[in-house]
mmCIF file with all atom_site columns, C-alpha atoms in Angstrom:
data_model
loop_
_atom_site.group_PDB
_atom_site.id
_atom_site.type_symbol
_atom_site.label_atom_id
_atom_site.label_alt_id
_atom_site.label_comp_id
_atom_site.label_asym_id
_atom_site.label_entity_id
_atom_site.label_seq_id
_atom_site.pdbx_PDB_ins_code
_atom_site.Cartn_x
_atom_site.Cartn_y
_atom_site.Cartn_z
_atom_site.occupancy
_atom_site.B_iso_or_equiv
_atom_site.pdbx_formal_charge
_atom_site.auth_seq_id
_atom_site.auth_comp_id
_atom_site.auth_asym_id
_atom_site.auth_atom_id
_atom_site.pdbx_PDB_model_num
ATOM 1   C CA . MET W 1 1   ? 41.922 -36.128 15.112  1.00 46.00 ? 1   MET W CA 1
ATOM 2   C CA . ASN W 1 2   ? 38.200 -35.702 15.658  1.00 44.00 ? 2   ASN W CA 1
ATOM 3   C CA . LEU W 1 3   ? 36.740 -32.799 17.673  1.00 40.00 ? 3   LEU W CA 1
ATOM 4   C CA . VAL W 1 4   ? 33.532 -33.583 19.422  1.00 40.00 ? 4   VAL W CA 1
ATOM 5   C CA . ARG W 1 5   ? 31.672 -30.779 21.159  1.00 39.00 ? 5   ARG W CA 1
ATOM 6   C CA . CYS W 1 6   ? 30.363 -31.939 24.557  1.00 38.00 ? 6   CYS W CA 1
ATOM 7   C CA . SER W 1 7   ? 29.270 -28.681 26.187  1.00 36.00 ? 7   SER W CA 1
ATOM 8   C CA . SER W 1 8   ? 29.970 -24.984 26.035  1.00 37.00 ? 8   SER W CA 1
ATOM 9   C CA . LEU W 1 9   ? 32.929 -25.235 28.423  1.00 41.00 ? 9   LEU W CA 1
ATOM 10  C CA . SER W 1 10  ? 34.410 -28.609 27.555  1.00 39.00 ? 10  SER W CA 1
ATOM 11  C CA . THR W 1 11  ? 35.857 -29.983 24.376  1.00 40.00 ? 11  THR W CA 1
ATOM 12  C CA . LYS W 1 12  ? 36.649 -33.636 23.868  1.00 46.00 ? 12  LYS W CA 1
ATOM 13  C CA . LEU W 1 13  ? 39.566 -34.574 21.655  1.00 45.00 ? 13  LEU W CA 1
ATOM 14  C CA . ALA W 1 14  ? 39.328 -38.017 20.200  1.00 48.00 ? 14  ALA W CA 1
ATOM 15  C CA . LEU W 1 15  ? 42.668 -39.450 19.167  1.00 48.00 ? 15  LEU W CA 1
ATOM 16  C CA . PRO W 1 16  ? 43.225 -42.907 17.900  1.00 51.00 ? 16  PRO W CA 1
ATOM 17  C CA . ALA W 1 17  ? 44.916 -44.255 21.051  1.00 50.00 ? 17  ALA W CA 1
ATOM 18  C CA . PHE W 1 18  ? 43.300 -42.143 23.778  1.00 48.00 ? 18  PHE W CA 1
ATOM 19  C CA . SER W 1 19  ? 40.917 -39.269 24.384  1.00 46.00 ? 19  SER W CA 1
ATOM 20  C CA . ILE W 1 20  ? 41.532 -35.973 26.253  1.00 48.00 ? 20  ILE W CA 1
ATOM 21  C CA . THR W 1 21  ? 38.927 -33.735 27.807  1.00 46.00 ? 21  THR W CA 1
ATOM 22  C CA . VAL W 1 22  ? 39.907 -30.070 28.192  1.00 46.00 ? 22  VAL W CA 1
ATOM 23  C CA . THR W 1 23  ? 37.911 -27.848 30.532  1.00 44.00 ? 23  THR W CA 1
ATOM 24  C CA . LEU W 1 24  ? 38.253 -24.095 30.008  1.00 44.00 ? 24  LEU W CA 1
ATOM 25  C CA . THR W 1 25  ? 37.876 -21.723 32.940  1.00 43.00 ? 25  THR W CA 1
ATOM 26  C CA . SER W 1 26  ? 36.304 -18.293 32.831  1.00 40.00 ? 26  SER W CA 1
ATOM 27  C CA . ALA W 1 27  ? 39.697 -16.591 33.260  1.00 40.00 ? 27  ALA W CA 1
ATOM 28  C CA . VAL W 1 28  ? 40.998 -18.167 30.087  1.00 42.00 ? 28  VAL W CA 1
ATOM 29  C CA . ILE W 1 29  ? 38.028 -17.289 27.944  1.00 42.00 ? 29  ILE W CA 1
ATOM 30  C CA . SER W 1 30  ? 37.219 -13.835 29.418  1.00 41.00 ? 30  SER W CA 1
ATOM 31  C CA . ASN W 1 31  ? 38.897 -10.550 28.615  1.00 45.00 ? 31  ASN W CA 1
ATOM 32  C CA . VAL W 1 32  ? 39.121 -9.434  32.313  1.00 44.00 ? 32  VAL W CA 1
ATOM 33  C CA . PRO W 1 33  ? 42.615 -9.271  33.841  1.00 48.00 ? 33  PRO W CA 1
ATOM 34  C CA . ALA W 1 34  ? 43.086 -11.380 36.947  1.00 48.00 ? 34  ALA W CA 1
ATOM 35  C CA . HIS W 1 35  ? 43.827 -9.433  40.200  1.00 51.00 ? 35  HIS W CA 1
ATOM 36  C CA . ALA W 1 36  ? 44.764 -10.776 43.572  1.00 54.00 ? 36  ALA W CA 1
ATOM 37  C CA . GLY W 1 37  ? 41.775 -9.214  45.359  1.00 63.00 ? 37  GLY W CA 1
ATOM 38  C CA . ASN W 1 38  ? 41.594 -5.871  47.138  1.00 66.00 ? 38  ASN W CA 1
ATOM 39  C CA . ILE W 1 39  ? 45.043 -4.342  47.612  1.00 77.00 ? 39  ILE W CA 1
ATOM 40  C CA . CYS W 1 40  ? 43.760 -1.470  49.783  1.00 82.00 ? 40  CYS W CA 1
ATOM 41  C CA . PRO W 1 41  ? 44.012 -1.338  53.588  1.00 83.00 ? 41  PRO W CA 1
ATOM 42  C CA . PRO W 1 42  ? 40.926 -1.757  55.787  1.00 83.00 ? 42  PRO W CA 1
ATOM 43  C CA . GLY W 1 43  ? 38.586 1.236   55.743  1.00 81.00 ? 43  GLY W CA 1
ATOM 44  C CA . THR W 1 44  ? 39.364 2.027   52.091  1.00 82.00 ? 44  THR W CA 1
ATOM 45  C CA . TYR W 1 45  ? 38.195 0.783   48.722  1.00 79.00 ? 45  TYR W CA 1
ATOM 46  C CA . GLN W 1 46  ? 39.959 0.229   45.428  1.00 81.00 ? 46  GLN W CA 1
ATOM 47  C CA . GLN W 1 47  ? 39.309 2.632   42.570  1.00 81.00 ? 47  GLN W CA 1
ATOM 48  C CA . GLY W 1 48  ? 40.700 3.129   39.090  1.00 76.00 ? 48  GLY W CA 1
ATOM 49  C CA . GLY W 1 49  ? 42.166 0.206   37.230  1.00 70.00 ? 49  GLY W CA 1
ATOM 50  C CA . GLY W 1 50  ? 40.450 -1.148  34.134  1.00 69.00 ? 50  GLY W CA 1
ATOM 51  C CA . ASN W 1 51  ? 41.555 0.754   31.051  1.00 70.00 ? 51  ASN W CA 1
ATOM 52  C CA . ALA W 1 52  ? 42.851 3.643   33.219  1.00 64.00 ? 52  ALA W CA 1
ATOM 53  C CA . GLY W 1 53  ? 46.058 1.755   33.921  1.00 69.00 ? 53  GLY W CA 1
ATOM 54  C CA . TRP W 1 54  ? 46.231 2.725   37.595  1.00 72.00 ? 54  TRP W CA 1
ATOM 55  C CA . ILE W 1 55  ? 44.727 1.567   40.858  1.00 76.00 ? 55  ILE W CA 1
ATOM 56  C CA . GLY W 1 56  ? 44.279 3.742   43.938  1.00 82.00 ? 56  GLY W CA 1
ATOM 57  C CA . CYS W 1 57  ? 42.683 3.534   47.358  1.00 84.00 ? 57  CYS W CA 1
ATOM 58  C CA . ALA W 1 58  ? 40.063 5.936   48.741  1.00 81.00 ? 58  ALA W CA 1
ATOM 59  C CA . PRO W 1 59  ? 38.514 6.107   52.218  1.00 84.00 ? 59  PRO W CA 1
ATOM 60  C CA . ILE W 1 60  ? 35.085 4.561   52.605  1.00 83.00 ? 60  ILE W CA 1
ATOM 61  C CA . PRO W 1 61  ? 32.635 7.434   53.348  1.00 82.00 ? 61  PRO W CA 1
ATOM 62  C CA . GLY W 1 62  ? 31.319 7.350   56.901  1.00 76.00 ? 62  GLY W CA 1
ATOM 63  C CA . ASN W 1 63  ? 33.962 4.841   57.958  1.00 70.00 ? 63  ASN W CA 1
ATOM 64  C CA . ASP W 1 64  ? 36.014 7.193   60.130  1.00 66.00 ? 64  ASP W CA 1
ATOM 65  C CA . PRO W 1 65  ? 37.979 5.388   62.815  1.00 62.00 ? 65  PRO W CA 1
ATOM 66  C CA . ALA W 1 66  ? 36.968 6.024   66.402  1.00 62.00 ? 66  ALA W CA 1
ATOM 67  C CA . PRO W 1 67  ? 38.839 8.999   67.850  1.00 65.00 ? 67  PRO W CA 1
ATOM 68  C CA . SER W 1 68  ? 41.755 7.936   70.006  1.00 67.00 ? 68  SER W CA 1
ATOM 69  C CA . GLN W 1 69  ? 41.649 8.649   73.700  1.00 74.00 ? 69  GLN W CA 1
ATOM 70  C CA . PRO W 1 70  ? 43.710 11.693  74.691  1.00 78.00 ? 70  PRO W CA 1
ATOM 71  C CA . SER W 1 71  ? 46.917 10.748  76.438  1.00 82.00 ? 71  SER W CA 1
ATOM 72  C CA . ARG W 1 72  ? 47.091 11.325  80.162  1.00 84.00 ? 72  ARG W CA 1
ATOM 73  C CA . PRO W 1 73  ? 49.421 14.169  81.153  1.00 87.00 ? 73  PRO W CA 1
ATOM 74  C CA . SER W 1 74  ? 52.690 13.057  82.720  1.00 90.00 ? 74  SER W CA 1
ATOM 75  C CA . GLY W 1 75  ? 52.748 15.881  85.256  1.00 93.00 ? 75  GLY W CA 1
ATOM 76  C CA . TYR W 1 76  ? 51.830 19.517  85.868  1.00 94.00 ? 76  TYR W CA 1
ATOM 77  C CA . TRP W 1 77  ? 53.399 22.979  85.761  1.00 94.00 ? 77  TRP W CA 1
ATOM 78  C CA . LYS W 1 78  ? 53.716 25.073  88.904  1.00 96.00 ? 78  LYS W CA 1
ATOM 79  C CA . HIS W 1 79  ? 54.042 28.858  88.773  1.00 97.00 ? 79  HIS W CA 1
ATOM 80  C CA . SER W 1 80  ? 57.232 30.291  90.205  1.00 98.00 ? 80  SER W CA 1
ATOM 81  C CA . HIS W 1 81  ? 57.104 33.740  91.819  1.00 98.00 ? 81  HIS W CA 1
ATOM 82  C CA . GLY W 1 82  ? 59.778 36.156  92.924  1.00 98.00 ? 82  GLY W CA 1
ATOM 83  C CA . ALA W 1 83  ? 60.307 39.715  94.095  1.00 98.00 ? 83  ALA W CA 1
ATOM 84  C CA . LEU W 1 84  ? 62.989 42.395  93.788  1.00 98.00 ? 84  LEU W CA 1
ATOM 85  C CA . VAL W 1 85  ? 63.527 45.036  96.467  1.00 98.00 ? 85  VAL W CA 1
ATOM 86  C CA . TRP W 1 86  ? 65.761 48.121  96.150  1.00 98.00 ? 86  TRP W CA 1
ATOM 87  C CA . GLY W 1 87  ? 67.571 49.382  99.217  1.00 98.00 ? 87  GLY W CA 1
ATOM 88  C CA . ASN W 1 88  ? 70.611 51.424  100.262 1.00 97.00 ? 88  ASN W CA 1
ATOM 89  C CA . TYR W 1 89  ? 73.603 50.803  102.462 1.00 96.00 ? 89  TYR W CA 1
ATOM 90  C CA . PRO W 1 90  ? 73.972 53.228  105.389 1.00 95.00 ? 90  PRO W CA 1
ATOM 91  C CA . ASP W 1 91  ? 76.467 55.259  103.287 1.00 95.00 ? 91  ASP W CA 1
ATOM 92  C CA . GLY W 1 92  ? 73.811 55.680  100.523 1.00 95.00 ? 92  GLY W CA 1
ATOM 93  C CA . ARG W 1 93  ? 75.120 53.227  97.929  1.00 95.00 ? 93  ARG W CA 1
ATOM 94  C CA . PRO W 1 94  ? 72.286 51.318  96.224  1.00 97.00 ? 94  PRO W CA 1
ATOM 95  C CA . ASN W 1 95  ? 71.858 47.584  96.512  1.00 97.00 ? 95  ASN W CA 1
ATOM 96  C CA . PHE W 1 96  ? 69.058 45.053  96.193  1.00 98.00 ? 96  PHE W CA 1
ATOM 97  C CA . ALA W 1 97  ? 67.565 41.854  97.582  1.00 98.00 ? 97  ALA W CA 1
ATOM 98  C CA . TRP W 1 98  ? 65.520 39.255  95.728  1.00 98.00 ? 98  TRP W CA 1
ATOM 99  C CA . THR W 1 99  ? 63.593 36.024  96.094  1.00 98.00 ? 99  THR W CA 1
ATOM 100 C CA . ALA W 1 100 ? 62.680 33.411  93.477  1.00 98.00 ? 100 ALA W CA 1
ATOM 101 C CA . GLU W 1 101 ? 60.916 30.078  93.001  1.00 97.00 ? 101 GLU W CA 1
ATOM 102 C CA . TYR W 1 102 ? 58.161 30.764  95.521  1.00 97.00 ? 102 TYR W CA 1
ATOM 103 C CA . ASN W 1 103 ? 54.736 29.148  95.235  1.00 96.00 ? 103 ASN W CA 1
ATOM 104 C CA . SER W 1 104 ? 53.125 32.305  96.646  1.00 96.00 ? 104 SER W CA 1
ATOM 105 C CA . ARG W 1 105 ? 53.581 35.765  95.162  1.00 96.00 ? 105 ARG W CA 1
ATOM 106 C CA . GLU W 1 106 ? 52.807 37.345  98.536  1.00 98.00 ? 106 GLU W CA 1
ATOM 107 C CA . GLN W 1 107 ? 55.385 35.226  100.385 1.00 98.00 ? 107 GLN W CA 1
ATOM 108 C CA . ALA W 1 108 ? 58.029 36.110  97.783  1.00 98.00 ? 108 ALA W CA 1
ATOM 109 C CA . LYS W 1 109 ? 57.444 39.838  98.466  1.00 98.00 ? 109 LYS W CA 1
ATOM 110 C CA . ILE W 1 110 ? 57.511 39.406  102.251 1.00 98.00 ? 110 ILE W CA 1
ATOM 111 C CA . ASP W 1 111 ? 60.758 37.407  102.228 1.00 98.00 ? 111 ASP W CA 1
ATOM 112 C CA . ALA W 1 112 ? 62.485 39.788  99.778  1.00 98.00 ? 112 ALA W CA 1
ATOM 113 C CA . MET W 1 113 ? 61.592 42.727  102.016 1.00 98.00 ? 113 MET W CA 1
ATOM 114 C CA . ASN W 1 114 ? 62.864 40.850  105.101 1.00 98.00 ? 114 ASN W CA 1
ATOM 115 C CA . LEU W 1 115 ? 66.162 40.082  103.323 1.00 97.00 ? 115 LEU W CA 1
ATOM 116 C CA . CYS W 1 116 ? 66.568 43.739  102.426 1.00 97.00 ? 116 CYS W CA 1
ATOM 117 C CA . THR W 1 117 ? 65.927 45.068  105.928 1.00 97.00 ? 117 THR W CA 1
ATOM 118 C CA . THR W 1 118 ? 68.578 42.793  107.488 1.00 96.00 ? 118 THR W CA 1
ATOM 119 C CA . LYS W 1 119 ? 71.462 44.743  105.847 1.00 94.00 ? 119 LYS W CA 1
ATOM 120 C CA . LEU W 1 120 ? 69.946 47.673  103.957 1.00 97.00 ? 120 LEU W CA 1
ATOM 121 C CA . GLN W 1 121 ? 67.732 50.619  104.735 1.00 97.00 ? 121 GLN W CA 1
ATOM 122 C CA . ASN W 1 122 ? 65.047 52.515  102.810 1.00 98.00 ? 122 ASN W CA 1
ATOM 123 C CA . CYS W 1 123 ? 63.822 49.188  101.334 1.00 98.00 ? 123 CYS W CA 1
ATOM 124 C CA . ARG W 1 124 ? 61.110 49.414  98.671  1.00 98.00 ? 124 ARG W CA 1
ATOM 125 C CA . LEU W 1 125 ? 59.514 46.901  96.323  1.00 98.00 ? 125 LEU W CA 1
ATOM 126 C CA . ALA W 1 126 ? 60.911 47.304  92.800  1.00 98.00 ? 126 ALA W CA 1
ATOM 127 C CA . ASN W 1 127 ? 59.189 44.411  91.044  1.00 97.00 ? 127 ASN W CA 1
ATOM 128 C CA . GLU W 1 128 ? 57.303 41.209  91.605  1.00 97.00 ? 128 GLU W CA 1
ATOM 129 C CA . PHE W 1 129 ? 57.583 38.640  88.833  1.00 97.00 ? 129 PHE W CA 1
ATOM 130 C CA . SER W 1 130 ? 56.484 35.161  87.814  1.00 98.00 ? 130 SER W CA 1
ATOM 131 C CA . ASN W 1 131 ? 57.619 32.456  85.411  1.00 98.00 ? 131 ASN W CA 1
ATOM 132 C CA . GLY W 1 132 ? 60.735 33.950  83.878  1.00 98.00 ? 132 GLY W CA 1
ATOM 133 C CA . PHE W 1 133 ? 64.043 35.736  84.378  1.00 98.00 ? 133 PHE W CA 1
ATOM 134 C CA . LEU W 1 134 ? 64.781 38.970  86.204  1.00 98.00 ? 134 LEU W CA 1
ATOM 135 C CA . VAL W 1 135 ? 68.079 40.680  85.359  1.00 98.00 ? 135 VAL W CA 1
ATOM 136 C CA . VAL W 1 136 ? 69.651 43.504  87.372  1.00 98.00 ? 136 VAL W CA 1
ATOM 137 C CA . VAL W 1 137 ? 72.281 45.720  85.698  1.00 98.00 ? 137 VAL W CA 1
ATOM 138 C CA . LYS W 1 138 ? 74.442 48.499  87.117  1.00 98.00 ? 138 LYS W CA 1
ATOM 139 C CA . ASP W 1 139 ? 75.772 51.511  85.223  1.00 97.00 ? 139 ASP W CA 1
ATOM 140 C CA . SER W 1 140 ? 79.171 53.181  85.697  1.00 97.00 ? 140 SER W CA 1
ATOM 141 C CA . LYS W 1 141 ? 77.751 55.480  88.436  1.00 96.00 ? 141 LYS W CA 1
ATOM 142 C CA . GLY W 1 142 ? 76.376 52.548  90.452  1.00 96.00 ? 142 GLY W CA 1
ATOM 143 C CA . THR W 1 143 ? 72.715 53.085  89.582  1.00 97.00 ? 143 THR W CA 1
ATOM 144 C CA . LEU W 1 144 ? 70.695 49.868  89.340  1.00 98.00 ? 144 LEU W CA 1
ATOM 145 C CA . TYR W 1 145 ? 68.177 48.900  86.631  1.00 98.00 ? 145 TYR W CA 1
ATOM 146 C CA . GLN W 1 146 ? 66.121 45.795  86.000  1.00 98.00 ? 146 GLN W CA 1
ATOM 147 C CA . GLY W 1 147 ? 64.458 43.887  83.173  1.00 98.00 ? 147 GLY W CA 1
ATOM 148 C CA . PHE W 1 148 ? 62.192 40.870  83.055  1.00 98.00 ? 148 PHE W CA 1
ATOM 149 C CA . HIS W 1 149 ? 61.147 38.371  80.405  1.00 98.00 ? 149 HIS W CA 1
ATOM 150 C CA . GLU W 1 150 ? 60.287 34.673  80.037  1.00 97.00 ? 150 GLU W CA 1
ATOM 151 C CA . LYS W 1 151 ? 63.576 34.193  78.188  1.00 98.00 ? 151 LYS W CA 1
ATOM 152 C CA . ARG W 1 152 ? 66.928 35.038  79.762  1.00 98.00 ? 152 ARG W CA 1
ATOM 153 C CA . ARG W 1 153 ? 68.461 36.885  76.796  1.00 98.00 ? 153 ARG W CA 1
ATOM 154 C CA . ARG W 1 154 ? 65.399 39.066  76.384  1.00 98.00 ? 154 ARG W CA 1
ATOM 155 C CA . ALA W 1 155 ? 65.431 39.868  80.105  1.00 98.00 ? 155 ALA W CA 1
ATOM 156 C CA . GLU W 1 156 ? 69.089 40.953  79.793  1.00 98.00 ? 156 GLU W CA 1
ATOM 157 C CA . ARG W 1 157 ? 68.251 43.076  76.759  1.00 98.00 ? 157 ARG W CA 1
ATOM 158 C CA . ASN W 1 158 ? 65.330 44.703  78.599  1.00 98.00 ? 158 ASN W CA 1
ATOM 159 C CA . ALA W 1 159 ? 67.538 45.540  81.598  1.00 98.00 ? 159 ALA W CA 1
ATOM 160 C CA . ARG W 1 160 ? 70.299 47.032  79.405  1.00 98.00 ? 160 ARG W CA 1
ATOM 161 C CA . ARG W 1 161 ? 67.739 49.091  77.474  1.00 98.00 ? 161 ARG W CA 1
ATOM 162 C CA . ALA W 1 162 ? 66.321 50.441  80.740  1.00 98.00 ? 162 ALA W CA 1
ATOM 163 C CA . CYS W 1 163 ? 69.845 51.438  81.777  1.00 98.00 ? 163 CYS W CA 1
ATOM 164 C CA . GLN W 1 164 ? 70.736 53.038  78.436  1.00 98.00 ? 164 GLN W CA 1
ATOM 165 C CA . SER W 1 165 ? 67.417 54.860  78.009  1.00 97.00 ? 165 SER W CA 1
ATOM 166 C CA . ALA W 1 166 ? 67.971 56.486  81.434  1.00 97.00 ? 166 ALA W CA 1
ATOM 167 C CA . GLY W 1 167 ? 71.387 57.716  80.256  1.00 97.00 ? 167 GLY W CA 1
ATOM 168 C CA . GLY W 1 168 ? 73.415 55.003  81.961  1.00 96.00 ? 168 GLY W CA 1
ATOM 169 C CA . LYS W 1 169 ? 76.851 54.153  80.562  1.00 96.00 ? 169 LYS W CA 1
ATOM 170 C CA . ASP W 1 170 ? 78.733 50.843  80.671  1.00 96.00 ? 170 ASP W CA 1
ATOM 171 C CA . CYS W 1 171 ? 75.661 48.866  81.816  1.00 97.00 ? 171 CYS W CA 1
ATOM 172 C CA . LYS W 1 172 ? 76.843 45.538  83.254  1.00 98.00 ? 172 LYS W CA 1
ATOM 173 C CA . VAL W 1 173 ? 74.850 42.580  84.521  1.00 98.00 ? 173 VAL W CA 1
ATOM 174 C CA . GLU W 1 174 ? 74.924 42.303  88.314  1.00 98.00 ? 174 GLU W CA 1
ATOM 175 C CA . GLN W 1 175 ? 72.456 39.471  88.854  1.00 98.00 ? 175 GLN W CA 1
ATOM 176 C CA . ILE W 1 176 ? 70.355 37.007  86.843  1.00 98.00 ? 176 ILE W CA 1
ATOM 177 C CA . VAL W 1 177 ? 67.423 35.556  88.786  1.00 98.00 ? 177 VAL W CA 1
ATOM 178 C CA . ASN W 1 178 ? 65.694 32.477  87.367  1.00 97.00 ? 178 ASN W CA 1
ATOM 179 C CA . SER W 1 179 ? 62.110 32.022  88.481  1.00 97.00 ? 179 SER W CA 1
ATOM 180 C CA . SER W 1 180 ? 60.901 29.863  85.590  1.00 96.00 ? 180 SER W CA 1
ATOM 181 C CA . PRO W 1 181 ? 57.860 27.641  86.077  1.00 96.00 ? 181 PRO W CA 1
ATOM 182 C CA . ARG W 1 182 ? 58.620 24.169  87.389  1.00 94.00 ? 182 ARG W CA 1
ATOM 183 C CA . PHE W 1 183 ? 57.309 20.881  86.012  1.00 94.00 ? 183 PHE W CA 1
ATOM 184 C CA . TYR W 1 184 ? 56.398 18.139  88.461  1.00 93.00 ? 184 TYR W CA 1
ATOM 185 C CA . ARG W 1 185 ? 55.899 14.554  87.249  1.00 91.00 ? 185 ARG W CA 1
ATOM 186 C CA . TYR W 1 186 ? 53.096 12.437  88.643  1.00 91.00 ? 186 TYR W CA 1
#
């Protein structure tokens, strides 16, 4: 077998019956490992590799994506107002009237007072409230107390504490009024 050098990248083998030309590519003769291109997603570049034994992706500086448009709200919240009025029956026993889920604070007070005066006397505004729960409790003597909060359980706790701190015993819930804000869809 005779080796004849033709060029730097080709070698010709001369055999008695035939001849073969072998062409070497750069991947065969170079020391660089072959990779299948960039494995990183768009907006990032490949780093590491080589002798480090790892490849990672890093964001391209200044290539921040455009900020997304804020989503359009699906509706709106509407305040909910109410009022509590204390009053007494003609025999002196205490009672109360209330309104809830009004769009107007003023109208809630007017209607609560009108409800009270239809059956009770000595009517007086005890509380006006918005966006939560009003709880009325009564002690063993019949005295009324109230508590308010955005959350029902806290409103109950506030009403019982008002009763107990005034010396009331056996404070029981008489009424729970829900005047939470309302959500309206577009």
